PDB file of C-alpha atoms in Angstrom:
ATOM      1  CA  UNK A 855     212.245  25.682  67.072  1.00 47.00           C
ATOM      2  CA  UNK A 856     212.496  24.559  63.371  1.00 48.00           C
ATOM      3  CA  UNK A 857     215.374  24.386  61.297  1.00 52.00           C
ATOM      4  CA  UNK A 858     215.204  26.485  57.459  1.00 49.00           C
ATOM      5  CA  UNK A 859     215.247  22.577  55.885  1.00 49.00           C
ATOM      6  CA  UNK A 860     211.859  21.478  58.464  1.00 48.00           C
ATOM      7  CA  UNK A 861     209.956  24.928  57.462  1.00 48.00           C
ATOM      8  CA  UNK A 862     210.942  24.444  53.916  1.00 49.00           C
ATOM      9  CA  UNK A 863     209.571  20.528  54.240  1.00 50.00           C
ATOM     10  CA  UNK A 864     206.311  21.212  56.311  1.00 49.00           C
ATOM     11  CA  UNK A 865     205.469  23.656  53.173  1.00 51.00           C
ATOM     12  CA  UNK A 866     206.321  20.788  50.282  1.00 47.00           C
ATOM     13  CA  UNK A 867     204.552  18.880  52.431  1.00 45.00           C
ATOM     14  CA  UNK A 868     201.077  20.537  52.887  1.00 45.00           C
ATOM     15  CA  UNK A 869     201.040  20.807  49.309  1.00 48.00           C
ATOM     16  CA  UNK A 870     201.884  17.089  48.545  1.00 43.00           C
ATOM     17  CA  UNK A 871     198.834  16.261  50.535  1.00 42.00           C
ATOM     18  CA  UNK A 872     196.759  17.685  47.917  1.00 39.00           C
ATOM     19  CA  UNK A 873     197.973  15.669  44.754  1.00 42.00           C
ATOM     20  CA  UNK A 874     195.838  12.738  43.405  1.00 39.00           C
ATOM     21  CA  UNK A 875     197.574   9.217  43.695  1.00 39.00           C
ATOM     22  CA  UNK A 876     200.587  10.582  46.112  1.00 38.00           C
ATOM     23  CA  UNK A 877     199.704   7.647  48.621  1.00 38.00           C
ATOM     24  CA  UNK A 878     199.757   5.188  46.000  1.00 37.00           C
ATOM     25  CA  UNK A 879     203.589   5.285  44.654  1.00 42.00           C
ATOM     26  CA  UNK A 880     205.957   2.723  46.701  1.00 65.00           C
ATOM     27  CA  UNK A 881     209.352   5.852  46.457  1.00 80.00           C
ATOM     28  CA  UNK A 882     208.611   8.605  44.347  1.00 87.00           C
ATOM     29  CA  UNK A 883     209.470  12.075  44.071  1.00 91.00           C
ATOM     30  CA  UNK A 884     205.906  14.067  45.383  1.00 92.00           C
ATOM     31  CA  UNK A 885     207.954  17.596  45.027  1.00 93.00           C
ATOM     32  CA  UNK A 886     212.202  18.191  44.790  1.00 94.00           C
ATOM     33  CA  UNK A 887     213.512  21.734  45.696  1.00 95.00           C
ATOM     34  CA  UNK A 888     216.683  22.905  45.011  1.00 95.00           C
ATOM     35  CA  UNK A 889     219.067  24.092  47.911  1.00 96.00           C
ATOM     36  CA  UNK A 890     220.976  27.064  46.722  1.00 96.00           C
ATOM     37  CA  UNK A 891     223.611  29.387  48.581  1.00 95.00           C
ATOM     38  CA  UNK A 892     223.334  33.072  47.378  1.00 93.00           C
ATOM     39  CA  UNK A 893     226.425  35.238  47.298  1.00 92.00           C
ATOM     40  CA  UNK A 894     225.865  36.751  50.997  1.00 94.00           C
ATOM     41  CA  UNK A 895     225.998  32.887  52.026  1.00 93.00           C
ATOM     42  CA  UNK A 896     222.376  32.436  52.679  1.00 95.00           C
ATOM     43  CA  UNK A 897     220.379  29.584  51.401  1.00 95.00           C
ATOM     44  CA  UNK A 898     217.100  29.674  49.287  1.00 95.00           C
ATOM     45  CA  UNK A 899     214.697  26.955  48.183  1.00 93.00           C
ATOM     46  CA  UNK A 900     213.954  26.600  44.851  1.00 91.00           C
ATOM     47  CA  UNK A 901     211.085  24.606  43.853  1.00 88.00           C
ATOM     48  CA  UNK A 902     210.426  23.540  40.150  1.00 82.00           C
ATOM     49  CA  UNK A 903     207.526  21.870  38.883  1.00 85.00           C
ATOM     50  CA  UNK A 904     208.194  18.482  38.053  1.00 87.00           C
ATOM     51  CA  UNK A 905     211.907  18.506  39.059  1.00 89.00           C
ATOM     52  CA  UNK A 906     212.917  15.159  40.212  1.00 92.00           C
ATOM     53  CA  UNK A 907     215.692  13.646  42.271  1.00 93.00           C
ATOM     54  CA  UNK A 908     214.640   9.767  41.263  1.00 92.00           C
ATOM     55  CA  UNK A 909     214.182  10.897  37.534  1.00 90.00           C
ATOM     56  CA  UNK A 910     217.726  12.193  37.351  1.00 89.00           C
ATOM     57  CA  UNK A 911     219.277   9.334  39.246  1.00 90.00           C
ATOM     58  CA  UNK A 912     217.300   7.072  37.427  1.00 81.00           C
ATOM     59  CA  UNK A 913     219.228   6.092  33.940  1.00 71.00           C
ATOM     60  CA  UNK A 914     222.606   4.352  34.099  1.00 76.00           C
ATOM     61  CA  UNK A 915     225.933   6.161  34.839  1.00 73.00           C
ATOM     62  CA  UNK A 916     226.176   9.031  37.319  1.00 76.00           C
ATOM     63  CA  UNK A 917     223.542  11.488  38.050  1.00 80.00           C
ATOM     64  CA  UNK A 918     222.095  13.858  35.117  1.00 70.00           C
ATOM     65  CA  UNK A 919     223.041  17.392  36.237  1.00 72.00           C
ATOM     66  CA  UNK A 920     223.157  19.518  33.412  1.00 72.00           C
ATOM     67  CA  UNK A 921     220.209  21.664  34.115  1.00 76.00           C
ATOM     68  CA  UNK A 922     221.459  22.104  37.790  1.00 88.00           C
ATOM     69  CA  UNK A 923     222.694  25.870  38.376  1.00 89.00           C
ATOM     70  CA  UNK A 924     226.294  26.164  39.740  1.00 89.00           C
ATOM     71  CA  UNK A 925     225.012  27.661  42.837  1.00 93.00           C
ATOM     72  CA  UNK A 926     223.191  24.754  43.681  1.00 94.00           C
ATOM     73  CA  UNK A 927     224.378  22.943  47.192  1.00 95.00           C
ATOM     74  CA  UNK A 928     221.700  20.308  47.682  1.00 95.00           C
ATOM     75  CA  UNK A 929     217.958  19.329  47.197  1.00 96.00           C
ATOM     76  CA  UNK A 930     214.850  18.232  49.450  1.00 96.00           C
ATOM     77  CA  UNK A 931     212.523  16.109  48.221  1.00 95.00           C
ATOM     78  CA  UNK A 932     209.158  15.327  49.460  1.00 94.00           C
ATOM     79  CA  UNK A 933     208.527  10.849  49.135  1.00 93.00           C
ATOM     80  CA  UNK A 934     206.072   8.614  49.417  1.00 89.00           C
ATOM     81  CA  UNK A 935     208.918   6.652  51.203  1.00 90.00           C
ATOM     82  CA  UNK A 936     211.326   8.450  53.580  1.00 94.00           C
ATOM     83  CA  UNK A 937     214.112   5.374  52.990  1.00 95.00           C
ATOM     84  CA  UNK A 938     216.424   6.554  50.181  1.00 96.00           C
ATOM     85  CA  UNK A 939     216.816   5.048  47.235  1.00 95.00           C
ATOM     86  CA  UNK A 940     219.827   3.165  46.191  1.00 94.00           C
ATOM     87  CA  UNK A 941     220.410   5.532  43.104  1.00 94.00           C
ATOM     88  CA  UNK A 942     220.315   8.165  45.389  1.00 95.00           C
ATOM     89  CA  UNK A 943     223.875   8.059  46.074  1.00 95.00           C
ATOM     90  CA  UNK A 944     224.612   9.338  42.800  1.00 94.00           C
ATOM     91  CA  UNK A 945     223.591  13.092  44.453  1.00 95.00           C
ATOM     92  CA  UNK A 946     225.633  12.062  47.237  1.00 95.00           C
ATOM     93  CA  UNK A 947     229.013  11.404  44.861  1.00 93.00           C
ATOM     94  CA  UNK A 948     228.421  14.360  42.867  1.00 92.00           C
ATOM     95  CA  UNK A 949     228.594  16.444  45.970  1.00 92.00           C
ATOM     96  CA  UNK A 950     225.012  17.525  46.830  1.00 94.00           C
ATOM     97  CA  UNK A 951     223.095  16.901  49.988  1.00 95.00           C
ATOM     98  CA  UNK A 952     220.077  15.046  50.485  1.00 97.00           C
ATOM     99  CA  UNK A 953     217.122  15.745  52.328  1.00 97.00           C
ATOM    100  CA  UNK A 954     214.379  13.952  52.160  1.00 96.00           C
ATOM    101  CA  UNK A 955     210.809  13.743  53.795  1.00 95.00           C
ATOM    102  CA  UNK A 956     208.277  11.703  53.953  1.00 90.00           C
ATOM    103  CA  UNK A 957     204.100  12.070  53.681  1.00 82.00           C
ATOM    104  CA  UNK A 958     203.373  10.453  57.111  1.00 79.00           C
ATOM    105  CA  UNK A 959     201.269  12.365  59.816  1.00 75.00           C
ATOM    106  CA  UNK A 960     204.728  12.732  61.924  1.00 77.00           C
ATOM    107  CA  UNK A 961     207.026  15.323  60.447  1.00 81.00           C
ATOM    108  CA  UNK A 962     210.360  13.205  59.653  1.00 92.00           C
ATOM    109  CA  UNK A 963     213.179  14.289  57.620  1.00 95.00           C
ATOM    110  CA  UNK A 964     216.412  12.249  56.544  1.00 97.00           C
ATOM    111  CA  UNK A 965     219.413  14.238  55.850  1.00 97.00           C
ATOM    112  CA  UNK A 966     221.554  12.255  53.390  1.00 97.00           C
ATOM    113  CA  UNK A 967     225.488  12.685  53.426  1.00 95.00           C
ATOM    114  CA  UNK A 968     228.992  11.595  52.695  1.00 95.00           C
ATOM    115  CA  UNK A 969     231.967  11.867  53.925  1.00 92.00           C
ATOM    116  CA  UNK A 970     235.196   9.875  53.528  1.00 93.00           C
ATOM    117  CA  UNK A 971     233.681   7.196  51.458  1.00 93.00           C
ATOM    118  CA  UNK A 972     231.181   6.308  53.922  1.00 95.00           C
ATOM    119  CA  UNK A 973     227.270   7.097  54.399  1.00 96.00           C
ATOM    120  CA  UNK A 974     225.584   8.832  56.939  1.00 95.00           C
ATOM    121  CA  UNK A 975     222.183   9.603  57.825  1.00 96.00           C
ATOM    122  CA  UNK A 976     220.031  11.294  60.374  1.00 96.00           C
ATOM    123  CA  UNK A 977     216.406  11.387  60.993  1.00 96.00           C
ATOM    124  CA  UNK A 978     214.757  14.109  63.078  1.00 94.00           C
ATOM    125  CA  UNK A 979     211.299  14.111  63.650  1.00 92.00           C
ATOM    126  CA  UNK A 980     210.464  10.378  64.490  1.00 91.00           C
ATOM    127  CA  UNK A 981     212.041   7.274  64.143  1.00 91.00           C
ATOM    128  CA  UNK A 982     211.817   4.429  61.512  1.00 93.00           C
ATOM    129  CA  UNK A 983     209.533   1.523  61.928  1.00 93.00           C
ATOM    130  CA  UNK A 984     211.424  -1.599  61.859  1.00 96.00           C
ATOM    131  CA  UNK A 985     210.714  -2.476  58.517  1.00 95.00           C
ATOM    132  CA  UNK A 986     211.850   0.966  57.559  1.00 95.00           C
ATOM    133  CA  UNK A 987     214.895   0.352  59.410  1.00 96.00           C
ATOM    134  CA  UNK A 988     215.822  -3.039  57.454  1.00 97.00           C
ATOM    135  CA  UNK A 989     214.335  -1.561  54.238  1.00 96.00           C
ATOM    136  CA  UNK A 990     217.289   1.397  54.960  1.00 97.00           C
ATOM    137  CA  UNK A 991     219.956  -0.840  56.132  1.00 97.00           C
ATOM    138  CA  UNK A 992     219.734  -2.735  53.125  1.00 97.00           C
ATOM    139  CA  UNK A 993     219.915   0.127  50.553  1.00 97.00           C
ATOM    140  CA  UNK A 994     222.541   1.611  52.811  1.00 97.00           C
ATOM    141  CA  UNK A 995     224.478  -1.597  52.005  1.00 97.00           C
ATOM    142  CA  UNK A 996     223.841  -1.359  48.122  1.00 96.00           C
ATOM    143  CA  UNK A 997     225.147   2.356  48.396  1.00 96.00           C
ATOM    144  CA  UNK A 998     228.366   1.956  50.131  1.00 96.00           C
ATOM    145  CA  UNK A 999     228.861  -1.121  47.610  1.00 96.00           C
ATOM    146  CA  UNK A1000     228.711   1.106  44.884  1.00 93.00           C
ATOM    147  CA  UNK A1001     230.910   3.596  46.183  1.00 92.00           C
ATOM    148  CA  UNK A1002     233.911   0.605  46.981  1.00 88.00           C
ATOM    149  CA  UNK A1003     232.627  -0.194  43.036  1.00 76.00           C
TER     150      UNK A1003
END
């Protein structure tokens, strides 16, 4: 049975497959969707054209939210890449989740958190390759750097 967050992916997904050039990009954002809890406690998916996780992350100094409504809880982003980058930590800090997943045939999701100072992770779907695995260990390492800052 599939989770809200897999359905939700496996439809970002199908429709990253159809973009020129996604293949091409080493980590970039293919499609971002906003997590949002209503008032009843649900969660939606809100998907904006050309939102971008890596584009707000991206300058220096913590992550640009001011276009992110208040009722916002997380995002899921569809990569090229499903190893995090090392910016990415800046949702983590200002309280979002992270869910990411990645253009492969496989269906594999990340789901990004933190919790007392340290980074966690889990992958459902698959596993990484080992490069993957060393690629992720290392940016893990950057990450939990930043946070002891």
């Amino acid at each position: 049975m599939r989770t809200l967050t897999q359905t939700m992916m496996a439809g970002l997904l199908a429709g990253a497959a159809l973009l020129p050039g996604a293949a091409q990009a080493e980590n970039r954002d293919i499609n971002c969707s906003m997590i949002k809890k209503t008032e009843n406690g649900k969660f939606t998916y809100s998907s904006n054209p050309g939102f971008s996780i890596l584009r707000l992350t991206a300058p220096d100094g913590p992550m640009l939210s001011d276009d992110i409504p208040e009722n916002v809880v997380g995002f899921a982003c569809v990569r090229q890449n499903i190893v995090p980058d090392e910016n990415d930590i800046e949702v983590l800090q200002a309280g979002y989740s992270l869910t990411l997943a990645d253009t492969k045939e496989t269906f594999r999701t990340m789901q990004l958190s933190l919790a007392d100072g340290k980074i966690a992770y889990e992958i459902s779907g698959g596993t990484l390759s080992k490069k993957e695995t060393k690629k992720l260990d290392k940016v893990i390492a950057k990450m939990q750097a930043r946070i002891a800052g």
